PDB file of C-alpha atoms in Angstrom:
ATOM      1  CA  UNK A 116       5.447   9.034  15.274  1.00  0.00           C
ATOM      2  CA  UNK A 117       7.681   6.331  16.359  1.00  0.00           C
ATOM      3  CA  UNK A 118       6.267   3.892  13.826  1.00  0.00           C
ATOM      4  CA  UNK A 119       6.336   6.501  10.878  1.00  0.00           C
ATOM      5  CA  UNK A 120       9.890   6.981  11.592  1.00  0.00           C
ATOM      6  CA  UNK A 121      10.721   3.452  11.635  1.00  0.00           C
ATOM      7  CA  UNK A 122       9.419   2.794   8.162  1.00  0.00           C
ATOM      8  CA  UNK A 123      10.916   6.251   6.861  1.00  0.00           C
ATOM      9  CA  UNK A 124      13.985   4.901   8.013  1.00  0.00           C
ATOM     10  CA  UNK A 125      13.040   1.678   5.797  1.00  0.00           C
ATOM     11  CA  UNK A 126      12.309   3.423   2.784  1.00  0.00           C
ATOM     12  CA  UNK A 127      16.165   5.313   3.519  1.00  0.00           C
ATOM     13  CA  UNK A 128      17.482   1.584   3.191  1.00  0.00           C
ATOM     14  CA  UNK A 129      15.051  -0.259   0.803  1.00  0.00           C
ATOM     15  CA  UNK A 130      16.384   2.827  -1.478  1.00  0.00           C
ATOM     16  CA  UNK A 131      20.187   2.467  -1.108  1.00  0.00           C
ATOM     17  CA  UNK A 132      19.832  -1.449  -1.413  1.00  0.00           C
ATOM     18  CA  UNK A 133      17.779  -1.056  -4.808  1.00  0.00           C
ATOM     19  CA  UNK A 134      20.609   1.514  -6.078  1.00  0.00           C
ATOM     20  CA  UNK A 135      23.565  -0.885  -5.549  1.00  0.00           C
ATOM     21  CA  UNK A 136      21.247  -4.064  -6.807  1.00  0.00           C
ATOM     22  CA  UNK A 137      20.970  -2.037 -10.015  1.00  0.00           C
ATOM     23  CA  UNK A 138      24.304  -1.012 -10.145  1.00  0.00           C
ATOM     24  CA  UNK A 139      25.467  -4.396 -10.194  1.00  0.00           C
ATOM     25  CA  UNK A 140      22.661  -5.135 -13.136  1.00  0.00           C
ATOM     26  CA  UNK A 141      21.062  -7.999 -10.325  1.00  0.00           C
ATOM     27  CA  UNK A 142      17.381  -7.591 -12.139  1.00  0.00           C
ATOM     28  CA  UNK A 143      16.097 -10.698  -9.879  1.00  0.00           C
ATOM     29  CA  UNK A 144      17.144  -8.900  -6.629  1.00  0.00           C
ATOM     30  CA  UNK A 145      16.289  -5.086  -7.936  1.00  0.00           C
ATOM     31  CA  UNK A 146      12.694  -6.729  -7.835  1.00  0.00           C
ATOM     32  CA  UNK A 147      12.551  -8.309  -4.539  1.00  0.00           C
ATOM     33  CA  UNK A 148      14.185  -5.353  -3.250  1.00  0.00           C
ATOM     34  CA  UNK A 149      11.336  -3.102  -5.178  1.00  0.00           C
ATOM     35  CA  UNK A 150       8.852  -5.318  -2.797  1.00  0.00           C
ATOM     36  CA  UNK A 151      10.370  -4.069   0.594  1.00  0.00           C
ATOM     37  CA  UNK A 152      10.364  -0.434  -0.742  1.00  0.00           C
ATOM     38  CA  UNK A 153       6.890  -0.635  -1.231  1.00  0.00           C
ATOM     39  CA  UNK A 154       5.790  -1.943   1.623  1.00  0.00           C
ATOM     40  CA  UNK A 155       8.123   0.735   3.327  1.00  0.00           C
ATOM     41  CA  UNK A 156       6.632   3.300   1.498  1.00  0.00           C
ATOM     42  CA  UNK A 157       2.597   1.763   2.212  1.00  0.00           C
ATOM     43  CA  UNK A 158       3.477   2.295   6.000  1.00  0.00           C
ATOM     44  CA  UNK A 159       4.527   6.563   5.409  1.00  0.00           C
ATOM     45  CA  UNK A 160       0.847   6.095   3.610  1.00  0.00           C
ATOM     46  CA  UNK A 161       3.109   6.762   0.687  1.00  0.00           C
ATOM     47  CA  UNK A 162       0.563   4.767  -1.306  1.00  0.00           C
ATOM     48  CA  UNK A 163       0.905   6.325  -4.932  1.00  0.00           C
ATOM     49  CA  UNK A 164       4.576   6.115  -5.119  1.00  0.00           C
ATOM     50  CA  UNK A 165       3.780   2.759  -3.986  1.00  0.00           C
ATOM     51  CA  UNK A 166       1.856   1.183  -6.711  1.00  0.00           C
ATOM     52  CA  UNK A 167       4.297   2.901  -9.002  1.00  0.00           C
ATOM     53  CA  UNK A 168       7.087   1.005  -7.531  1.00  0.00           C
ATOM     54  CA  UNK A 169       4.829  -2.200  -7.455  1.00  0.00           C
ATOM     55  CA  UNK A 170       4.167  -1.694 -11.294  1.00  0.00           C
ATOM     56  CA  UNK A 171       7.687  -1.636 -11.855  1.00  0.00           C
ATOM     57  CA  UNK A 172       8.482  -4.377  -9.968  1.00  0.00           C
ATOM     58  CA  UNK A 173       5.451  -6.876 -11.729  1.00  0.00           C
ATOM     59  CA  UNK A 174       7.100  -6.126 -14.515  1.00  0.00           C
ATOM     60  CA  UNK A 175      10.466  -6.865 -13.946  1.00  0.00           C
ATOM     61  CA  UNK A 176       9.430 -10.528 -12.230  1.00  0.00           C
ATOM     62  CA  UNK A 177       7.616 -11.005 -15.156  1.00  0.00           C
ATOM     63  CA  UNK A 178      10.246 -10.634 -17.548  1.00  0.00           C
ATOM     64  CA  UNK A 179      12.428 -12.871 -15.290  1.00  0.00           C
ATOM     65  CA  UNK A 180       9.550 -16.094 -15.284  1.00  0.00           C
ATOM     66  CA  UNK A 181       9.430 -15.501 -11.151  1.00  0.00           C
ATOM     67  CA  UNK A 182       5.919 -16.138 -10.806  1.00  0.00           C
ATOM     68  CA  UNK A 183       6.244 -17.346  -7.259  1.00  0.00           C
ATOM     69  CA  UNK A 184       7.429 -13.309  -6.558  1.00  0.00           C
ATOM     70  CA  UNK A 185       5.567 -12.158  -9.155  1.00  0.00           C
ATOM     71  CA  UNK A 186       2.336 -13.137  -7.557  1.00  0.00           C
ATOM     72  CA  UNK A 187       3.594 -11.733  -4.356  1.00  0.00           C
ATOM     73  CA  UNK A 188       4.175  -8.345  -6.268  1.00  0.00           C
ATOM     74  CA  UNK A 189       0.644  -7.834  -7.578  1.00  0.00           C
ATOM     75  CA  UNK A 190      -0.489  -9.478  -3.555  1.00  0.00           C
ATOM     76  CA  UNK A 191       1.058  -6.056  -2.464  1.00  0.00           C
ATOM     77  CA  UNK A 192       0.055  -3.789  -5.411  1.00  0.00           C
ATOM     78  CA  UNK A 193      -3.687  -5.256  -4.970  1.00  0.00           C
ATOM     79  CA  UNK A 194      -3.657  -3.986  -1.133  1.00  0.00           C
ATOM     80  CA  UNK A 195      -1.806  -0.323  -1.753  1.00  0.00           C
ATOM     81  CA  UNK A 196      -4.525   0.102  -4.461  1.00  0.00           C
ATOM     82  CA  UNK A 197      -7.251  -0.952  -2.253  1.00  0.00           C
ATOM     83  CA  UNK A 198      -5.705   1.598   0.579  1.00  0.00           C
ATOM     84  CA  UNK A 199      -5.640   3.890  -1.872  1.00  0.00           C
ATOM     85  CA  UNK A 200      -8.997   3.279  -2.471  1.00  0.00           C
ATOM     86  CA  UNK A 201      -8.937   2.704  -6.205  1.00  0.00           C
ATOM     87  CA  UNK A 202     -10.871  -0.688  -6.032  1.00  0.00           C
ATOM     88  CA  UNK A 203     -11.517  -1.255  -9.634  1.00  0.00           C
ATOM     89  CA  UNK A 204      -7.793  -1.065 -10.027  1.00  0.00           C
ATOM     90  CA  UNK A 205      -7.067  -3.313  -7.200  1.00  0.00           C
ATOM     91  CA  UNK A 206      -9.592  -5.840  -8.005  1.00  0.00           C
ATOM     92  CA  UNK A 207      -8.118  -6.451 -11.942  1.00  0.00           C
ATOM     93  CA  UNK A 208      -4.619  -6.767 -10.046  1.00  0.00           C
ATOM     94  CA  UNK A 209      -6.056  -9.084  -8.047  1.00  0.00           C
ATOM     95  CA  UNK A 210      -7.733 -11.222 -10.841  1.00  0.00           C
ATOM     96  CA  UNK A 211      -4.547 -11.298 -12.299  1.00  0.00           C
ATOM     97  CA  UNK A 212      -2.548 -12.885  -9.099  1.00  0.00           C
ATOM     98  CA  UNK A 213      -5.228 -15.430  -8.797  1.00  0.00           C
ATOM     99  CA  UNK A 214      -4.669 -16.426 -12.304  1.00  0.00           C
ATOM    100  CA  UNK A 215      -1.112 -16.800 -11.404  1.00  0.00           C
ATOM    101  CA  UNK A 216      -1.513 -18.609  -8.113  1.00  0.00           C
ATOM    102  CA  UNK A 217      -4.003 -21.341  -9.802  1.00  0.00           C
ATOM    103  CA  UNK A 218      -1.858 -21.893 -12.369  1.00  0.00           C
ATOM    104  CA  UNK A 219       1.083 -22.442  -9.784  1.00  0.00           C
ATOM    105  CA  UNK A 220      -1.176 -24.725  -8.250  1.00  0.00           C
ATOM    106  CA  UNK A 221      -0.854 -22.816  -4.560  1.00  0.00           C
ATOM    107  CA  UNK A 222      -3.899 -24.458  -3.189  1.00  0.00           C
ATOM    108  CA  UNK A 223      -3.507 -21.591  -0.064  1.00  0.00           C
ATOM    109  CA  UNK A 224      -2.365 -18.378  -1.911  1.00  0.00           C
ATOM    110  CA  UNK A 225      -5.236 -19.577  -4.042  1.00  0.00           C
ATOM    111  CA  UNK A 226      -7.803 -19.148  -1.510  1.00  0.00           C
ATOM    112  CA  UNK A 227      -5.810 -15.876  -0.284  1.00  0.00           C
ATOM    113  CA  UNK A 228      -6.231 -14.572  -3.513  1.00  0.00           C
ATOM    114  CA  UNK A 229      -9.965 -15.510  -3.767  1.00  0.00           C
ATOM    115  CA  UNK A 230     -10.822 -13.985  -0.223  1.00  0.00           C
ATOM    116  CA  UNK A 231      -8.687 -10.718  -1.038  1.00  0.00           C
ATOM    117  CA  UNK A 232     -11.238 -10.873  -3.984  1.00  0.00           C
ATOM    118  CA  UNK A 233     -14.568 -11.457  -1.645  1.00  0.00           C
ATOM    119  CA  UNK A 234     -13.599  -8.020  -0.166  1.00  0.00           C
ATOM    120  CA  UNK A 235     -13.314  -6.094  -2.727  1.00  0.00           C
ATOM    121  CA  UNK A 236     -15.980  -7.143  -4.471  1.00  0.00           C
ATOM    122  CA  UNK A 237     -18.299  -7.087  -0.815  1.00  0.00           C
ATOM    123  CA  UNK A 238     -16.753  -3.287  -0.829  1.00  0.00           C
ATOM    124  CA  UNK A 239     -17.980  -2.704  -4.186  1.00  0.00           C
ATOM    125  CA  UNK A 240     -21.331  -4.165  -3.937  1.00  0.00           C
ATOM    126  CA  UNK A 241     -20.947  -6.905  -6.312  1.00  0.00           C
ATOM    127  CA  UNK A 242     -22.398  -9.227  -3.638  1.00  0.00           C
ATOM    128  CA  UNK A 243     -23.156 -12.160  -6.466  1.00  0.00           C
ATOM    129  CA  UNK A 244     -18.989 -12.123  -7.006  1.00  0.00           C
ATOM    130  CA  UNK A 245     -18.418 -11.653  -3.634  1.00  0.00           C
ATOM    131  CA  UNK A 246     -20.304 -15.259  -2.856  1.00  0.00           C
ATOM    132  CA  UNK A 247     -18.642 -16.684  -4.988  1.00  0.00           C
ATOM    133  CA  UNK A 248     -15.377 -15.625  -4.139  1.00  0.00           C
ATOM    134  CA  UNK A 249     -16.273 -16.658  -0.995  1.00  0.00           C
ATOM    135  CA  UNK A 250     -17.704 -20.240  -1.658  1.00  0.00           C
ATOM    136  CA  UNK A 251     -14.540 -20.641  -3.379  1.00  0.00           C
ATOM    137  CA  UNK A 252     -12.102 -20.029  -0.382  1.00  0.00           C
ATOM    138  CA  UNK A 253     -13.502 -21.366   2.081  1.00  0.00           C
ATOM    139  CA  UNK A 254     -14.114 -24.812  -0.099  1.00  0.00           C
ATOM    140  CA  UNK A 255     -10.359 -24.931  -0.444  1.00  0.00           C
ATOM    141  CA  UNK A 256      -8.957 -24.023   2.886  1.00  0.00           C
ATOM    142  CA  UNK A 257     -11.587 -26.515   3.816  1.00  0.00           C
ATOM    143  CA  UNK A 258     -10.039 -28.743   1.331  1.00  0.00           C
ATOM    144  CA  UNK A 259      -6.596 -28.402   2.673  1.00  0.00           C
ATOM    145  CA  UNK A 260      -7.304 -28.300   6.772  1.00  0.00           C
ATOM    146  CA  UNK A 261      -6.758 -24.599   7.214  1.00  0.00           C
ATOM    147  CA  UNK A 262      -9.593 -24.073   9.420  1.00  0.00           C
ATOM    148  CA  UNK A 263      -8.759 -20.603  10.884  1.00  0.00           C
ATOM    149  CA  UNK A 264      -8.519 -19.309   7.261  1.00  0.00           C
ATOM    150  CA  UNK A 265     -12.112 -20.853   6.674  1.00  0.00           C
ATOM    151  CA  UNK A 266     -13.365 -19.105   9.493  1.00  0.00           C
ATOM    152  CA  UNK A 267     -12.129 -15.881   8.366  1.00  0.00           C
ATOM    153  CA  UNK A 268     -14.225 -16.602   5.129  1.00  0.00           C
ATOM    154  CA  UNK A 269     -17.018 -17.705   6.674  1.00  0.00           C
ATOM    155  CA  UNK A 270     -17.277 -14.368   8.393  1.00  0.00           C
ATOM    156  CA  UNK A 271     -16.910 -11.988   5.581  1.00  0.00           C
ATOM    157  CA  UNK A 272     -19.926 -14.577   3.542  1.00  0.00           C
ATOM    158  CA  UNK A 273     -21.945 -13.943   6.286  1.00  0.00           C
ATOM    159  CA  UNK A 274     -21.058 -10.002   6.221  1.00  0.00           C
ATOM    160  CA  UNK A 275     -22.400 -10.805   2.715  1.00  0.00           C
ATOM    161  CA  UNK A 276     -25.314 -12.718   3.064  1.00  0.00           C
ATOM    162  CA  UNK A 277     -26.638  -9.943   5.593  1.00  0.00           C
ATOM    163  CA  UNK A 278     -25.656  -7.398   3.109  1.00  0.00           C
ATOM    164  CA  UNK A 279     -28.365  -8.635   0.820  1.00  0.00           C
ATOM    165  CA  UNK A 280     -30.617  -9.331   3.337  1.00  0.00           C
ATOM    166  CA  UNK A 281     -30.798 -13.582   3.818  1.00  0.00           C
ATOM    167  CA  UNK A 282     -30.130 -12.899   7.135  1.00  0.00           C
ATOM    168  CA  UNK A 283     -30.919 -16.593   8.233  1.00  0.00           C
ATOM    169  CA  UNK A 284     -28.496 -17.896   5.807  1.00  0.00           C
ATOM    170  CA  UNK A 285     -26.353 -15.209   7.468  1.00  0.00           C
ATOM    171  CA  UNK A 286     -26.825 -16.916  11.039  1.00  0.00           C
ATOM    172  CA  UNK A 287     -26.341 -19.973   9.748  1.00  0.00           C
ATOM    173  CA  UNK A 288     -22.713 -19.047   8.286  1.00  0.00           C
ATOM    174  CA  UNK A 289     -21.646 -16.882  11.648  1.00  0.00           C
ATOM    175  CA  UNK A 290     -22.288 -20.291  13.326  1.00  0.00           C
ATOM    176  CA  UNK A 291     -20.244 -22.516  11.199  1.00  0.00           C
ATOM    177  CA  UNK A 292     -17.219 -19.902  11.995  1.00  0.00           C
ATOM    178  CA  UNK A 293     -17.951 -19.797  15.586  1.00  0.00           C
ATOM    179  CA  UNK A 294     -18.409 -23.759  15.774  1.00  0.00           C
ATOM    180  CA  UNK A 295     -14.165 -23.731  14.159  1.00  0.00           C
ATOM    181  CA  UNK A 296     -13.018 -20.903  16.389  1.00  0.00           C
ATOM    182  CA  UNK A 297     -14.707 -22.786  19.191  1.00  0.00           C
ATOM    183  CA  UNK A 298     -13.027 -26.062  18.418  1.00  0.00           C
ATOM    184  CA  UNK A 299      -9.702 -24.077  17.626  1.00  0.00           C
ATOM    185  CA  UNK A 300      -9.497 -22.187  20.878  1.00  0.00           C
ATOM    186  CA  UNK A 301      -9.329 -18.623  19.312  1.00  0.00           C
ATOM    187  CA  UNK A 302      -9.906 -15.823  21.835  1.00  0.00           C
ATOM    188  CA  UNK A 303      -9.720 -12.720  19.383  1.00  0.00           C
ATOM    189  CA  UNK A 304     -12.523 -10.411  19.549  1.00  0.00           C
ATOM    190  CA  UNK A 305     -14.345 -11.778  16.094  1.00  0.00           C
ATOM    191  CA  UNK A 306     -14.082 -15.296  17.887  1.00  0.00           C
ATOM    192  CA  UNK A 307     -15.427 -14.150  20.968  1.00  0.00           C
ATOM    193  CA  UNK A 308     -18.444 -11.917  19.415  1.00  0.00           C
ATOM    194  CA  UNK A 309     -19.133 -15.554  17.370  1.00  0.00           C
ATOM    195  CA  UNK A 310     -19.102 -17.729  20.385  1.00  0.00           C
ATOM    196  CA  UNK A 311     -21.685 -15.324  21.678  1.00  0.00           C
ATOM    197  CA  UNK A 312     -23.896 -16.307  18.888  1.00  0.00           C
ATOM    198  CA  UNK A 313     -23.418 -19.944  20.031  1.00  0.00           C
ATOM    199  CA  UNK A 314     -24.521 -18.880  23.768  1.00  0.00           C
ATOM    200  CA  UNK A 315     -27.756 -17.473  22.703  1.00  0.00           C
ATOM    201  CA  UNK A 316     -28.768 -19.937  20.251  1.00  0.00           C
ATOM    202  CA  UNK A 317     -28.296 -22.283  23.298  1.00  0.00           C
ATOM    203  CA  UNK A 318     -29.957 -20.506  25.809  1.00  0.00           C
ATOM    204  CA  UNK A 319     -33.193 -20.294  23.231  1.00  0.00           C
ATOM    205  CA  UNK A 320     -32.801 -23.781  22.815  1.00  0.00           C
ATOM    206  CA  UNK A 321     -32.983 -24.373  26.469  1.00  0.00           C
ATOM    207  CA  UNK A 322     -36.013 -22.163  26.639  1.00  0.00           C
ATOM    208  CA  UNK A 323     -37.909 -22.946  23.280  1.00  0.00           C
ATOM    209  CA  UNK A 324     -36.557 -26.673  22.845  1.00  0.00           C
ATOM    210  CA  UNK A 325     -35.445 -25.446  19.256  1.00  0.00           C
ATOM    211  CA  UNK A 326     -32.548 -23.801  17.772  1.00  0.00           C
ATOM    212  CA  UNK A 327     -32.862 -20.610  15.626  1.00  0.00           C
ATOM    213  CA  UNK A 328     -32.422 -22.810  12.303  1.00  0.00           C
TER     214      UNK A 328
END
């Protein structure tokens, strides 16, 4: 209740801060400030007034050239769609900020973009996009040393992989991510659950003299 009240309370603000931004005819700020509402109203679940705000405020980014925000805009709209549970929706939103982030040349909001994608499409059952969206991330947070976002990835490809049963390819992918969350120290639950993976793989190497792969 606490919580619900706190972002109520936000969506009170984000509201009289968007009616003086457009009283003063500040378009730029209008649509940053459309952003916080959003997100204000996502948290009261609010999620269909949501994407209309979010529509609103692609558009008016759009008209300005903020791509930078812009992108950020349909990052949010992608997510209250997906909450919403209209994933068709959310994953042609999400297309569209990937466009926008290569073309920026955001080597990380690229791969963002591109595992936001892997879900979807994973939730969807489009497993063949989902591998490649996938593939894709992890190559460039690979690519750019952000090897706790590569993890991630590898986790959901392996989610993947088992999901159309090449469960050894699976294995072989859950290992990769525990090997970096090993090396990186994480202590999370999904690193823990992976460095148990690299426990039993040793202990049948101990007993069989060979690893699983």
């Amino acid at each position: 209740m606490c919580e619900e009240r706190r972002f109520t309370e936000a969506v009170d603000a984000c509201q009289q801060s968007l009616a003086i931004f457009r009283e003063l005819g500040d378009r730029h700020r209008e649509g940053l400030a459309l952003i916080e509402l959003a997100v204000a109203l996502q948290g009261t679940r609010r999620f269909g007034e949501a994407i209309e705000v979010l529509r609103e405020c692609v558009a008016i980014l759009g008209e300005l050239e903020d791509t930078e925000s812009q992108a950020d805009a349909l990052l949010n709209l992608g997510s209250a769609l997906t909450r919403a549970k209209r994933y068709e929706e959310a994953i042609a939103v999400s297309r569209r900020g990937l466009v926008i982030q290569t073309e920026r040349g955001d080597r990380h909001r690229e791969g963002t973009a591109l595992y936001n994608l892997s879900l979807l499409y994973r939730v969807t059952r489009q497993y063949g996009e989902a591998m490649s969206a996938c593939q894709r991330s992890a190559a460039i947070f690979r690519e750019i040393g952000d090897r706790r976002s590569e993890s991630k990835v590898l986790v959901n490809q392996a989610v993947v992989l088992m999901k159309t049963r090449r469960f050894m390819e699976a294995v072989n992918v859950r290992r990769q991510a525990a090997l970096i969350s090993r090396e990186l120290g994480d202590g999370d639950a999904s690193s823990r659950a992976a460095n148990r993976i690299l426990e039993m793989e040793e202990r049948m190497k101990d007993r069989y003299g060979t690893p699983l792969l």
